[in-house]
């Protein structure tokens, strides 16, 4: 059988490659990666910029040598330019020119890219997106005066580019454009370097998908930590002569020596489209429950592909790390002879904002739930994180949303200072099995004074919401 | 209608009373409590002994005045001596003598008592159980040299008894007999007072119900904190002239100036039995899904009553705070016209042992699962609590048990230093809906570097166990 060929050496691609080699060691596996770095943790880059993670190599979960040890034929700096499903050939361009690689099955793990297109001036020196190690290295070199230049030798970006960023004066003020989780994480990262940080958010609250209660709590925390939050602020352009000097928005402008554009990402679908694969309603690659695209022998997984939402049952696009890892692993298992669904997603996410943690899952806002065809009702409560008399108890705010007719739990968010974020897993787990609010109220969750009040905040939310469904 | 009468003014009783008054304000509610204190947090007493909780009153979630504000007729220092279901009358003895109180419905919330009977000498001065505020006050007065004597005026115990304990020399060495969670919590509490603490455990590991992996991790933590753990040590007697001087076990003895007996509790069922109510297989009061005993008009809830186990579907006895609160509240709702099941239990519990947290739910050990009629298979894994590169990541150990034939998850335990304990809620939630290991592996749990690795430790356990079911 022709090899299993993977396009993109990151979470989805290498999970699939590794799993298949484990299940079917005789099957040849080839991975093309256009960059030099494989299998690195996107989600860790803000902490690298902050300086909490020392070295780029700490972010790599699997080195090229480790990939080779798994008997995976990894070809870095090879950009795949075409997938021909008729002849079952992948065409790549590498340092030694054009390569044609026959395949039996191919996985597109082409990922996503940061969007900067809505913002004019995003190509100025001092303006960045954050999507990948070159971006992270550039930002850290730019903002961190004591930054160790040996990172240049590791080569995620060209030595000239690196030098240019390292030599520039660090900015005194930075504008973070977009208050989603990259924006919130970058605000914390930049503030750690003593920079005066401003977050400019188009919408009325930060972290749109987490609901208003979380957005407001996070804005309060950012303000308390010295970060200025501007909501309802639509940025029009980044301006400056040769480098970023100012960010202009409707009705005003902010002087800033750096701008981080975090206004969302878009799936890399060109290769899939060229191969004839259908896109789904979200614009990402449509796949079935085993990760198969509409083209025979072509799979897609990770940030370029859709998933099935466990609450709505519909296709959705939630580009997150666990989804990519799991889908890749499932595809590897399926190809190895153990048919394994890629699994649904609930859109579960957590984010740290200084001393605050926040989580979300499913449909939090009533408007999103209504769009998905439900008749939502929602309650927001605040309860203690521990027994009130136990030291360290902090307020935990939970928003719980359910369907009025059936009582089914649709989603939730949580925010607080004391281990709040991971409490969202209770709701994420419940979403997988059509749990009702009444059933949630009766969950036997863990109680002991150092960890929870008798009624966990999630249970308190269920108690209050049950009276309304 | 005759009043709703509650026997026992603690979690179950006052939850029922409060809920009924909210749902049906016109219904008269009478609560008899034999002591002076109502609605206090049993689970907080170790932290009061430790000194982390300053005042006894901090442990009270509802003061007598607050109970009165809810229009509940609370009669403290009234011990109910009989329930006559024929005439629907409760007989109590109070400061002013015998009272006969007619009832429409009665709830027995008589709780449980600490067992000390297996240990000879448990009545010596310096030997204690820990079940209620008098015990907690006595121990704290005994071990804490700087203890504020105003607590005497609060009166959980007689002034003479209080004085006797406060005046005695604090012990240099204490023996904690029993390594369940009271034992583990008391070891930490006593060590905080500079006492040389020894835990004597009959079984081969601490925290029997949490499984061997947790027991061993907790024993290591206790040892690292200076507490000596003696496993496989069956205590025979507490010995001394007038006060505790020594604890004798098979093959040896330990000099100790204090002994805490934490060898389990027993349900207070005498009143229920006298009223003709059936006991269940566990020896606690048998109830149906609405908390009704076998006698019409007589309910039971809290530590004196059984519950239905969500995994086995069988009656079980799990005397814990949330169970009591929830069952009481459900009975109040049912009597108020909204029939509400008391809910099942999964036996979920968490415990703090110095810097370690541990949790358990369902059937952890294969032998317990086998007894319940399953064909169990179990795996123990260790994974990070956060992304490996993120500061503060700690090992988290998970034991996951499933039924081989059906793949159904039966239970789990977890232990670790970094927010490990509450991760058990994921499994507790899954147990409520017959989740299989394959389904658990596909749960969309929250991931971000500060809170979890991509694969949460619970998911890692499911991945590994799935290969074996």
PDB file of N, CA, C and O in Angstrom, chain B residues 434-462:
ATOM      1  N   UNK B 434     -23.862   6.763  32.730  1.00  0.00           N
ATOM      2  CA  UNK B 434     -23.398   5.500  32.128  1.00  0.00           C
ATOM      3  C   UNK B 434     -22.375   5.698  31.025  1.00  0.00           C
ATOM      4  O   UNK B 434     -22.402   5.028  29.991  1.00  0.00           O
ATOM      5  N   UNK B 435     -21.464   6.608  31.220  1.00  0.00           N
ATOM      6  CA  UNK B 435     -20.446   6.914  30.217  1.00  0.00           C
ATOM      7  C   UNK B 435     -19.474   5.743  30.055  1.00  0.00           C
ATOM      8  O   UNK B 435     -19.057   5.139  31.035  1.00  0.00           O
ATOM      9  N   UNK B 436     -19.100   5.441  28.812  1.00  0.00           N
ATOM     10  CA  UNK B 436     -18.092   4.407  28.584  1.00  0.00           C
ATOM     11  C   UNK B 436     -16.696   5.052  28.557  1.00  0.00           C
ATOM     12  O   UNK B 436     -16.563   6.265  28.430  1.00  0.00           O
ATOM     13  N   UNK B 437     -15.690   4.193  28.640  1.00  0.00           N
ATOM     14  CA  UNK B 437     -14.311   4.694  28.589  1.00  0.00           C
ATOM     15  C   UNK B 437     -14.051   5.378  27.246  1.00  0.00           C
ATOM     16  O   UNK B 437     -13.393   6.424  27.181  1.00  0.00           O
ATOM     17  N   UNK B 438     -14.579   4.809  26.159  1.00  0.00           N
ATOM     18  CA  UNK B 438     -14.377   5.424  24.834  1.00  0.00           C
ATOM     19  C   UNK B 438     -15.021   6.805  24.788  1.00  0.00           C
ATOM     20  O   UNK B 438     -14.456   7.751  24.223  1.00  0.00           O
ATOM     21  N   UNK B 439     -16.196   6.931  25.375  1.00  0.00           N
ATOM     22  CA  UNK B 439     -16.843   8.251  25.415  1.00  0.00           C
ATOM     23  C   UNK B 439     -16.056   9.220  26.285  1.00  0.00           C
ATOM     24  O   UNK B 439     -15.916  10.391  25.966  1.00  0.00           O
ATOM     25  N   UNK B 440     -15.535   8.702  27.382  1.00  0.00           N
ATOM     26  CA  UNK B 440     -14.750   9.570  28.269  1.00  0.00           C
ATOM     27  C   UNK B 440     -13.498  10.081  27.556  1.00  0.00           C
ATOM     28  O   UNK B 440     -13.115  11.240  27.696  1.00  0.00           O
ATOM     29  N   UNK B 441     -12.882   9.212  26.786  1.00  0.00           N
ATOM     30  CA  UNK B 441     -11.679   9.602  26.047  1.00  0.00           C
ATOM     31  C   UNK B 441     -11.970  10.757  25.092  1.00  0.00           C
ATOM     32  O   UNK B 441     -11.086  11.523  24.745  1.00  0.00           O
ATOM     33  N   UNK B 442     -13.216  10.864  24.656  1.00  0.00           N
ATOM     34  CA  UNK B 442     -13.576  11.899  23.687  1.00  0.00           C
ATOM     35  C   UNK B 442     -14.201  13.136  24.328  1.00  0.00           C
ATOM     36  O   UNK B 442     -14.670  14.032  23.621  1.00  0.00           O
ATOM     37  N   UNK B 443     -14.221  13.201  25.654  1.00  0.00           N
ATOM     38  CA  UNK B 443     -14.780  14.392  26.307  1.00  0.00           C
ATOM     39  C   UNK B 443     -13.966  15.620  25.931  1.00  0.00           C
ATOM     40  O   UNK B 443     -12.741  15.570  25.868  1.00  0.00           O
ATOM     41  N   UNK B 444     -14.659  16.706  25.709  1.00  0.00           N
ATOM     42  CA  UNK B 444     -13.995  17.950  25.310  1.00  0.00           C
ATOM     43  C   UNK B 444     -13.666  18.750  26.572  1.00  0.00           C
ATOM     44  O   UNK B 444     -14.328  19.735  26.883  1.00  0.00           O
ATOM     45  N   UNK B 445     -12.643  18.311  27.277  1.00  0.00           N
ATOM     46  CA  UNK B 445     -12.263  18.986  28.516  1.00  0.00           C
ATOM     47  C   UNK B 445     -11.392  20.205  28.218  1.00  0.00           C
ATOM     48  O   UNK B 445     -10.830  20.342  27.142  1.00  0.00           O
ATOM     49  N   UNK B 446     -11.310  21.059  29.198  1.00  0.00           N
ATOM     50  CA  UNK B 446     -10.642  22.343  29.011  1.00  0.00           C
ATOM     51  C   UNK B 446      -9.125  22.206  29.008  1.00  0.00           C
ATOM     52  O   UNK B 446      -8.557  21.523  29.858  1.00  0.00           O
ATOM     53  N   UNK B 447      -8.510  22.880  28.040  1.00  0.00           N
ATOM     54  CA  UNK B 447      -7.051  22.900  27.958  1.00  0.00           C
ATOM     55  C   UNK B 447      -6.532  24.316  27.765  1.00  0.00           C
ATOM     56  O   UNK B 447      -6.963  25.032  26.879  1.00  0.00           O
ATOM     57  N   UNK B 448      -5.615  24.695  28.622  1.00  0.00           N
ATOM     58  CA  UNK B 448      -4.740  25.853  28.421  1.00  0.00           C
ATOM     59  C   UNK B 448      -3.539  25.593  29.321  1.00  0.00           C
ATOM     60  O   UNK B 448      -3.686  25.000  30.401  1.00  0.00           O
ATOM     61  N   UNK B 449      -2.342  26.009  28.884  1.00  0.00           N
ATOM     62  CA  UNK B 449      -1.113  25.620  29.592  1.00  0.00           C
ATOM     63  C   UNK B 449      -1.138  25.834  31.113  1.00  0.00           C
ATOM     64  O   UNK B 449      -0.627  24.977  31.846  1.00  0.00           O
ATOM     65  N   UNK B 450      -1.742  26.932  31.628  1.00  0.00           N
ATOM     66  CA  UNK B 450      -1.689  27.112  33.088  1.00  0.00           C
ATOM     67  C   UNK B 450      -2.602  26.162  33.852  1.00  0.00           C
ATOM     68  O   UNK B 450      -2.507  26.076  35.077  1.00  0.00           O
ATOM     69  N   UNK B 451      -3.518  25.486  33.157  1.00  0.00           N
ATOM     70  CA  UNK B 451      -4.556  24.721  33.850  1.00  0.00           C
ATOM     71  C   UNK B 451      -4.518  23.230  33.572  1.00  0.00           C
ATOM     72  O   UNK B 451      -5.010  22.430  34.352  1.00  0.00           O
ATOM     73  N   UNK B 452      -3.956  22.842  32.456  1.00  0.00           N
ATOM     74  CA  UNK B 452      -4.035  21.437  32.050  1.00  0.00           C
ATOM     75  C   UNK B 452      -3.110  21.206  30.875  1.00  0.00           C
ATOM     76  O   UNK B 452      -2.891  22.111  30.077  1.00  0.00           O
ATOM     77  N   UNK B 453      -2.591  19.987  30.752  1.00  0.00           N
ATOM     78  CA  UNK B 453      -1.940  19.644  29.480  1.00  0.00           C
ATOM     79  C   UNK B 453      -3.032  19.422  28.427  1.00  0.00           C
ATOM     80  O   UNK B 453      -4.222  19.416  28.761  1.00  0.00           O
ATOM     81  N   UNK B 454      -2.625  19.285  27.163  1.00  0.00           N
ATOM     82  CA  UNK B 454      -3.618  19.074  26.107  1.00  0.00           C
ATOM     83  C   UNK B 454      -4.544  17.929  26.488  1.00  0.00           C
ATOM     84  O   UNK B 454      -5.759  18.035  26.423  1.00  0.00           O
ATOM     85  N   UNK B 455      -3.955  16.809  26.880  1.00  0.00           N
ATOM     86  CA  UNK B 455      -4.734  15.677  27.372  1.00  0.00           C
ATOM     87  C   UNK B 455      -4.771  15.779  28.898  1.00  0.00           C
ATOM     88  O   UNK B 455      -3.772  15.503  29.561  1.00  0.00           O
ATOM     89  N   UNK B 456      -5.901  16.174  29.417  1.00  0.00           N
ATOM     90  CA  UNK B 456      -6.119  16.202  30.858  1.00  0.00           C
ATOM     91  C   UNK B 456      -5.791  14.814  31.434  1.00  0.00           C
ATOM     92  O   UNK B 456      -6.018  13.794  30.785  1.00  0.00           O
ATOM     93  N   UNK B 457      -5.259  14.761  32.666  1.00  0.00           N
ATOM     94  CA  UNK B 457      -4.933  13.451  33.246  1.00  0.00           C
ATOM     95  C   UNK B 457      -6.093  12.446  33.211  1.00  0.00           C
ATOM     96  O   UNK B 457      -5.869  11.246  33.030  1.00  0.00           O
ATOM     97  N   UNK B 458      -7.313  12.932  33.345  1.00  0.00           N
ATOM     98  CA  UNK B 458      -8.480  12.027  33.269  1.00  0.00           C
ATOM     99  C   UNK B 458      -8.569  11.418  31.867  1.00  0.00           C
ATOM    100  O   UNK B 458      -8.872  10.234  31.699  1.00  0.00           O
ATOM    101  N   UNK B 459      -8.292  12.217  30.847  1.00  0.00           N
ATOM    102  CA  UNK B 459      -8.339  11.720  29.466  1.00  0.00           C
ATOM    103  C   UNK B 459      -7.199  10.739  29.199  1.00  0.00           C
ATOM    104  O   UNK B 459      -7.375   9.747  28.487  1.00  0.00           O
ATOM    105  N   UNK B 460      -6.041  11.023  29.781  1.00  0.00           N
ATOM    106  CA  UNK B 460      -4.910  10.097  29.629  1.00  0.00           C
ATOM    107  C   UNK B 460      -5.290   8.730  30.202  1.00  0.00           C
ATOM    108  O   UNK B 460      -5.054   7.687  29.584  1.00  0.00           O
ATOM    109  N   UNK B 461      -5.911   8.752  31.371  1.00  0.00           N
ATOM    110  CA  UNK B 461      -6.329   7.480  31.986  1.00  0.00           C
ATOM    111  C   UNK B 461      -7.326   6.757  31.088  1.00  0.00           C
ATOM    112  O   UNK B 461      -7.247   5.533  30.912  1.00  0.00           O
ATOM    113  N   UNK B 462      -8.264   7.502  30.512  1.00  0.00           N
ATOM    114  CA  UNK B 462      -9.259   6.877  29.636  1.00  0.00           C
ATOM    115  C   UNK B 462      -8.600   6.287  28.391  1.00  0.00           C
ATOM    116  O   UNK B 462      -8.948   5.183  27.953  1.00  0.00           O
TER     117      UNK B 462
END
